[in-house]
């Protein structure tokens, strides 16, 4: 039986694809602003946070703002991209490589972590 998503793809998002430049001989990755990206990079998916991820680093307990996204397959969604939620303006970076579910080029599943934050 083929995989079917359990929740609808009703959260609008936009893909931020990095641009690479060379500065003093070193490659530097920069991301465009959401206004600089075209509308064809917009997509819909499910966005679930499950309350984030608990992390202990240097004996300090913190909670990282992470989420899981499921969406239709897009070959331009790669591990170095970022995603912006259009409803809130929050920017998330992909953690790891997106999973092409059942290798059917139909659905993608990936985990993201919020960029920025305050201590």
PDB file of C-alpha atoms in Angstrom:
ATOM      1  CA  UNK A   1       0.000   0.000   0.000  1.00  0.00           C
ATOM      2  CA  UNK A   2       1.345   3.420  -0.953  1.00  0.00           C
ATOM      3  CA  UNK A   3       2.160   6.113   1.606  1.00  0.00           C
ATOM      4  CA  UNK A   4      -0.481   8.789   2.209  1.00  0.00           C
ATOM      5  CA  UNK A   5       0.069  11.892   4.383  1.00  0.00           C
ATOM      6  CA  UNK A   6      -1.935  11.954   7.614  1.00  0.00           C
ATOM      7  CA  UNK A   7      -2.575  15.731   7.590  1.00  0.00           C
ATOM      8  CA  UNK A   8      -3.422  18.134   4.740  1.00  0.00           C
ATOM      9  CA  UNK A   9      -0.808  20.333   3.080  1.00  0.00           C
ATOM     10  CA  UNK A  10      -2.356  23.669   4.067  1.00  0.00           C
ATOM     11  CA  UNK A  11       0.559  25.766   5.412  1.00  0.00           C
ATOM     12  CA  UNK A  12       1.999  28.227   2.837  1.00  0.00           C
ATOM     13  CA  UNK A  13       5.805  28.346   2.745  1.00  0.00           C
ATOM     14  CA  UNK A  14       8.481  29.731   0.485  1.00  0.00           C
ATOM     15  CA  UNK A  15      11.801  28.124  -0.375  1.00  0.00           C
ATOM     16  CA  UNK A  16      14.981  30.188   0.091  1.00  0.00           C
ATOM     17  CA  UNK A  17      17.738  28.760  -2.114  1.00  0.00           C
ATOM     18  CA  UNK A  18      21.281  29.876  -1.145  1.00  0.00           C
ATOM     19  CA  UNK A  19      23.519  31.833  -3.457  1.00  0.00           C
ATOM     20  CA  UNK A  20      27.256  31.231  -3.326  1.00  0.00           C
ATOM     21  CA  UNK A  21      29.798  34.029  -3.714  1.00  0.00           C
ATOM     22  CA  UNK A  22      33.586  34.062  -3.428  1.00  0.00           C
ATOM     23  CA  UNK A  23      34.986  36.573  -0.934  1.00  0.00           C
ATOM     24  CA  UNK A  24      38.785  36.745  -0.537  1.00  0.00           C
ATOM     25  CA  UNK A  25      39.124  33.268  -2.023  1.00  0.00           C
ATOM     26  CA  UNK A  26      36.595  31.664   0.321  1.00  0.00           C
ATOM     27  CA  UNK A  27      33.105  30.615  -0.699  1.00  0.00           C
ATOM     28  CA  UNK A  28      30.324  32.321   1.255  1.00  0.00           C
ATOM     29  CA  UNK A  29      26.687  31.259   1.363  1.00  0.00           C
ATOM     30  CA  UNK A  30      24.005  33.956   1.427  1.00  0.00           C
ATOM     31  CA  UNK A  31      20.240  33.653   1.347  1.00  0.00           C
ATOM     32  CA  UNK A  32      17.885  35.986  -0.503  1.00  0.00           C
ATOM     33  CA  UNK A  33      15.206  37.851   1.420  1.00  0.00           C
ATOM     34  CA  UNK A  34      11.656  36.557   0.975  1.00  0.00           C
ATOM     35  CA  UNK A  35      10.868  39.632  -1.127  1.00  0.00           C
ATOM     36  CA  UNK A  36      13.752  38.807  -3.503  1.00  0.00           C
ATOM     37  CA  UNK A  37      12.464  35.293  -4.241  1.00  0.00           C
ATOM     38  CA  UNK A  38       9.984  34.563  -6.982  1.00  0.00           C
ATOM     39  CA  UNK A  39       6.469  33.276  -6.362  1.00  0.00           C
ATOM     40  CA  UNK A  40       7.228  29.965  -8.093  1.00  0.00           C
ATOM     41  CA  UNK A  41       9.269  29.010  -4.991  1.00  0.00           C
ATOM     42  CA  UNK A  42       6.081  29.007  -2.895  1.00  0.00           C
ATOM     43  CA  UNK A  43       4.712  25.626  -1.803  1.00  0.00           C
ATOM     44  CA  UNK A  44       2.222  24.141   0.649  1.00  0.00           C
ATOM     45  CA  UNK A  45       2.932  21.498   3.265  1.00  0.00           C
ATOM     46  CA  UNK A  46       2.142  20.284   6.748  1.00  0.00           C
ATOM     47  CA  UNK A  47       4.071  21.909   9.606  1.00  0.00           C
ATOM     48  CA  UNK A  48       4.220  20.119  12.972  1.00  0.00           C
ATOM     49  CA  UNK A  49       6.388  21.238  15.889  1.00  0.00           C
ATOM     50  CA  UNK A  50       5.657  18.647  18.597  1.00  0.00           C
ATOM     51  CA  UNK A  51       6.875  21.217  21.146  1.00  0.00           C
ATOM     52  CA  UNK A  52      10.447  21.414  19.848  1.00  0.00           C
ATOM     53  CA  UNK A  53      13.516  19.356  20.750  1.00  0.00           C
ATOM     54  CA  UNK A  54      15.152  19.155  24.179  1.00  0.00           C
ATOM     55  CA  UNK A  55      18.939  19.607  24.142  1.00  0.00           C
ATOM     56  CA  UNK A  56      21.527  19.538  26.945  1.00  0.00           C
ATOM     57  CA  UNK A  57      24.728  21.352  25.975  1.00  0.00           C
ATOM     58  CA  UNK A  58      27.480  22.151  28.496  1.00  0.00           C
ATOM     59  CA  UNK A  59      25.102  21.064  31.274  1.00  0.00           C
ATOM     60  CA  UNK A  60      22.548  23.668  30.151  1.00  0.00           C
ATOM     61  CA  UNK A  61      19.052  22.468  29.303  1.00  0.00           C
ATOM     62  CA  UNK A  62      17.579  24.239  26.282  1.00  0.00           C
ATOM     63  CA  UNK A  63      14.635  23.761  23.975  1.00  0.00           C
ATOM     64  CA  UNK A  64      15.297  24.138  20.233  1.00  0.00           C
ATOM     65  CA  UNK A  65      12.430  25.256  18.034  1.00  0.00           C
ATOM     66  CA  UNK A  66      12.263  22.376  15.541  1.00  0.00           C
ATOM     67  CA  UNK A  67       9.500  21.101  13.288  1.00  0.00           C
ATOM     68  CA  UNK A  68       8.727  18.402  10.752  1.00  0.00           C
ATOM     69  CA  UNK A  69       7.486  19.340   7.284  1.00  0.00           C
ATOM     70  CA  UNK A  70       5.787  17.078   4.759  1.00  0.00           C
ATOM     71  CA  UNK A  71       5.074  18.359   1.270  1.00  0.00           C
ATOM     72  CA  UNK A  72       4.860  17.375  -2.360  1.00  0.00           C
ATOM     73  CA  UNK A  73       8.161  16.302  -3.931  1.00  0.00           C
ATOM     74  CA  UNK A  74      10.311  19.119  -5.266  1.00  0.00           C
ATOM     75  CA  UNK A  75      13.841  18.400  -6.499  1.00  0.00           C
ATOM     76  CA  UNK A  76      14.935  21.960  -5.636  1.00  0.00           C
ATOM     77  CA  UNK A  77      14.428  21.383  -1.883  1.00  0.00           C
ATOM     78  CA  UNK A  78      17.915  20.359  -0.735  1.00  0.00           C
ATOM     79  CA  UNK A  79      19.824  20.177   2.557  1.00  0.00           C
ATOM     80  CA  UNK A  80      21.325  23.685   2.240  1.00  0.00           C
ATOM     81  CA  UNK A  81      17.995  25.506   1.711  1.00  0.00           C
ATOM     82  CA  UNK A  82      15.857  27.455   4.134  1.00  0.00           C
ATOM     83  CA  UNK A  83      12.079  27.713   4.420  1.00  0.00           C
ATOM     84  CA  UNK A  84      10.007  30.727   5.475  1.00  0.00           C
ATOM     85  CA  UNK A  85       6.514  30.397   6.902  1.00  0.00           C
ATOM     86  CA  UNK A  86       4.458  32.989   5.047  1.00  0.00           C
ATOM     87  CA  UNK A  87       1.892  33.355   7.855  1.00  0.00           C
ATOM     88  CA  UNK A  88       4.433  34.291  10.550  1.00  0.00           C
ATOM     89  CA  UNK A  89       7.622  35.248   8.682  1.00  0.00           C
ATOM     90  CA  UNK A  90       9.687  32.742  10.707  1.00  0.00           C
ATOM     91  CA  UNK A  91      12.701  31.284   8.882  1.00  0.00           C
ATOM     92  CA  UNK A  92      13.793  27.664   9.333  1.00  0.00           C
ATOM     93  CA  UNK A  93      16.859  25.833   8.020  1.00  0.00           C
ATOM     94  CA  UNK A  94      16.781  22.197   6.941  1.00  0.00           C
ATOM     95  CA  UNK A  95      18.426  19.618   9.170  1.00  0.00           C
ATOM     96  CA  UNK A  96      19.878  16.867   7.033  1.00  0.00           C
ATOM     97  CA  UNK A  97      18.767  15.710   3.617  1.00  0.00           C
ATOM     98  CA  UNK A  98      15.033  15.656   2.785  1.00  0.00           C
ATOM     99  CA  UNK A  99      13.577  12.155   2.575  1.00  0.00           C
ATOM    100  CA  UNK A 100      11.995  11.197  -0.736  1.00  0.00           C
ATOM    101  CA  UNK A 101       9.313   8.942   0.759  1.00  0.00           C
ATOM    102  CA  UNK A 102       9.341   5.473  -0.828  1.00  0.00           C
ATOM    103  CA  UNK A 103      11.583   6.900  -3.601  1.00  0.00           C
ATOM    104  CA  UNK A 104       8.457   7.634  -5.651  1.00  0.00           C
ATOM    105  CA  UNK A 105       9.119  11.374  -6.245  1.00  0.00           C
ATOM    106  CA  UNK A 106       5.692  12.131  -4.800  1.00  0.00           C
ATOM    107  CA  UNK A 107       6.198  13.273  -1.178  1.00  0.00           C
ATOM    108  CA  UNK A 108       9.047  14.828   0.822  1.00  0.00           C
ATOM    109  CA  UNK A 109       9.603  14.701   4.569  1.00  0.00           C
ATOM    110  CA  UNK A 110      12.248  16.789   6.353  1.00  0.00           C
ATOM    111  CA  UNK A 111      13.092  18.317   9.717  1.00  0.00           C
ATOM    112  CA  UNK A 112      13.804  22.020  10.196  1.00  0.00           C
ATOM    113  CA  UNK A 113      15.236  24.224  12.949  1.00  0.00           C
ATOM    114  CA  UNK A 114      14.353  27.883  13.500  1.00  0.00           C
ATOM    115  CA  UNK A 115      17.035  30.382  12.512  1.00  0.00           C
ATOM    116  CA  UNK A 116      17.927  32.955  15.149  1.00  0.00           C
ATOM    117  CA  UNK A 117      16.315  33.341  18.520  1.00  0.00           C
ATOM    118  CA  UNK A 118      17.011  35.041  21.819  1.00  0.00           C
ATOM    119  CA  UNK A 119      18.845  33.758  24.870  1.00  0.00           C
TER     120      UNK A 119
END
